[in-house]
Amino acid sequence: MENRQETEELNIPDVLPLLPVRDVVVYPYMILPLFVGREISINAVDYALSKDRMIFLATQRDVGDEEPTPEGIYQVGTVAMIMRMLKLPDGRVKILVQGLTKARVVEYQAEKPFYSVRIERVVEPAAQENSLEAEALIRTVKEELGKIVALGKAVSPEVMVIVENMQEPGALADLVASNIGLKVEEAQGLLEVIDPLERLRRVNEYLNKESELLNMQARIQSAAKEEMGKSQREYYLREQLRAIQQELGETDARSEEIAELRKSIESAKMPQTVEKEALKQLGRLEQMHPDAAEAGMLRTYLDWLVDIPWSKSTKDSLEINRASDILNEDHYFLEKVKERILEFLAVRKLKKKMKGPILCFLGPPGVGKTSLGKSIARAMGRKFVRISLGGVRDEAEVRGHRRTYVGALPGRIIQGLKQAGSNNPVFMLDELDKLGSDFRGDPSSALLEVLDPEQNNSFSDHYINLPFNLSNVMFIATANQIDTVPGPLRDRMEVIQLSGYTEEEKLGIAKRYLVPRQIKENGISEEIVSFTDDALKTVISKYTREAGLRNLEREIGSICRKVARKVAEGREKHFTIGAGAVAKYLGPPKFLREEEMDKNEVGVVTGLAWTPVGGEVLFVEASVMKGKGGMTLTGQLGDVMKESVQAALSYIRTRATDLQLAEDFLSGLDIHVHVPAGAIPKDGPSAGVTMATALVSAFTRIPVKKDVAMTGEITLRGKVLPIGGLKEKILAAARLGVTTVVIPVQNAKDLEDVPKTILKKLKIVTASTIDEVLAVALESYPPPAPPQPKPTKPPKADSSKAKIGRGRIVVPPGKGISAEGKA
């Protein structure tokens, strides 16, 4: 009471400097130190010290606000006396203040160099003497304070002594409120309560809440200690912290996480159905315990939904001329592919909404299928994504896992779209023909929906379980051979054939791309090394034999590395790689044209075959010898090639008379058909005419022209049927150096795909029957008739026993074609 009377006797000015304080609410009669660092606050302290040492302390609403405005400062505060002041080395000021009385800001008179405010004192109504309610409240507050101190609340013993001797409701409320650690908002709310009894009731409520909290904490500690060991200590601490936060309602981190997810979902611009599902799952996550196993899976699922580019897309570059320049800059030749891409861009320019094409680049390794996809993306201004399907056997790799699995993830399609960050990238599915299947499903069947323009506008991944529109994606698949790709999958794609390169094309590509790239990658420059055209031709013809360019680039890189070593050893000079120097760098030639025959031979025919790595030349050898009528096939021939031999032999037997062969020409003969390179399995129908020609040559002893190569399928009637891979086969023939190629007449249309430079070097002969093939391949056809024996005068005989041949010559036994083929 004496302190209050002294306060009333103090002469408090109407205008005082204002000091905004943070993190604390100052009550009357409260003594506490304050650290002052802001310039405006230091100016207010200096002014107060120069006058009557009185200053108005008011709490600011936002703790982080460094320059609070009048609106950001509470109106009700406390007039305080600065008892001591100490200047610190870092420029701050430490003051010790004592609260005197409550006051309210009437108006701000100045804001610079410090806040100057006009105040009015807040006069509390006097408490009724000997009021039963006041007495009960005072006793209750003292008891509750004692309880929380007993439960572990840190309150100074001096404060407890003062509290025991205090009987005034308002002063008791202020003293207790300032020592039980209330939040700033709660403490400010108490300060603004004028009625002492009402303020004491509010303090009692806070004490009850604090008591319940401390009891809960004690129960948690007691329960946790019973089971806690060394491994449970961390869990106990987290549970204790969580229980405290739940009791206080302080779940800020969790709330911020949920709010951040909700904001991300709303800003992701998902389709309405997807956003509805995402918000539904977010509601489940909000109600779920953070440590539940499903909570982590749900959070990961929501992260995927947010990261998928539902509505993000790149703008297509529809400049046809610019796209053409980019494609020509990155790739040499490949005109059909470039034309298809430019057609797509032209249609896209005229029609804004169209489905993305599904292209399949088919060709041997090293012809530029994958790199062509990158060029297409650059020409169109789209993102590029590539996934390799080689060896994939699990359907979940394409469609994703069900979310019931631990560690479940979306399939590679959705992962690729997330990686691209747009919903219209150029998406390359590499090595489509090397997909597998086992007990985990058939990935090629899972791709049916992805690669169907009519279905992929609502592609559903098992993990996402929501439709995603893939119609804007430009899918490009690559394959070395189309036979292993299932028919339904093949039907959904537009197959574009990329055949091997000619030697002229390889030379142009090497000069334009391969040599500069290898020179740069090996740390040298064009001032140090250069390649002549003859050197590159030598590398192409004698050190590589492939449809693509990979081995060619490796050999060029090998030369560049050897030059780089010489430069690193200090031999600084210019190296010109000529044709004669290639063997010095790469050793003896790996491929010699030893296969070319020096002369025409009997029973040896040059055939043409298609392989996944390009066209190849096969030499078919046939030989007949005395035996028991058996047939031997060697060279690892497949079933189809064995059947071709049988069909060719049957055709020859039906044409024995036209071929000037005896009817029983096979009796006493063994046949041996061999295809060299026996370690390599061979199969296919296009060797039919080759087998027939070799057998006819062996039986008739007519040599086969060494500069003639052939391909085609044969029937029992002698028809020549069309084959596939004509361009690759003709390129192989050109690499070998033959001059004439016999092809089925129905394949004449495919000659448009063969480079004109190759057609100028070769004589292409079309054939519809095996006779036409034999006429070109054999030195002479049809075979000359065997010489007839001179007629002798028949002995006289009984006319009744004479036998007259009817329109034919009866050849006596042993006078026909012998096993050696001689008359």
XYZ file of C-alpha atoms in Angstrom, residues 35 97 211 219 233 258 320 324 336 349 475 524 600 614 619 656 757 812:
18
model
C 18.843 -4.187 -23.382
C 13.697 -0.067 -14.878
C -1.031 -26.869 -12.977
C 2.591 -38.331 -15.708
C 15.853 -41.788 -24.325
C 0.344 -28.779 -43.699
C 10.282 -24.484 -89.986
C 15.550 -27.535 -90.660
C 13.367 -39.099 -94.468
C 1.757 -24.553 -86.818
C 7.241 -40.310 -77.983
C 44.614 -31.473 -79.040
C 34.803 -67.629 -111.179
C 23.511 -53.865 -90.922
C 29.432 -66.960 -99.350
C 16.497 -81.836 -114.232
C 25.847 -42.728 -105.511
C 21.792 -96.548 -122.551
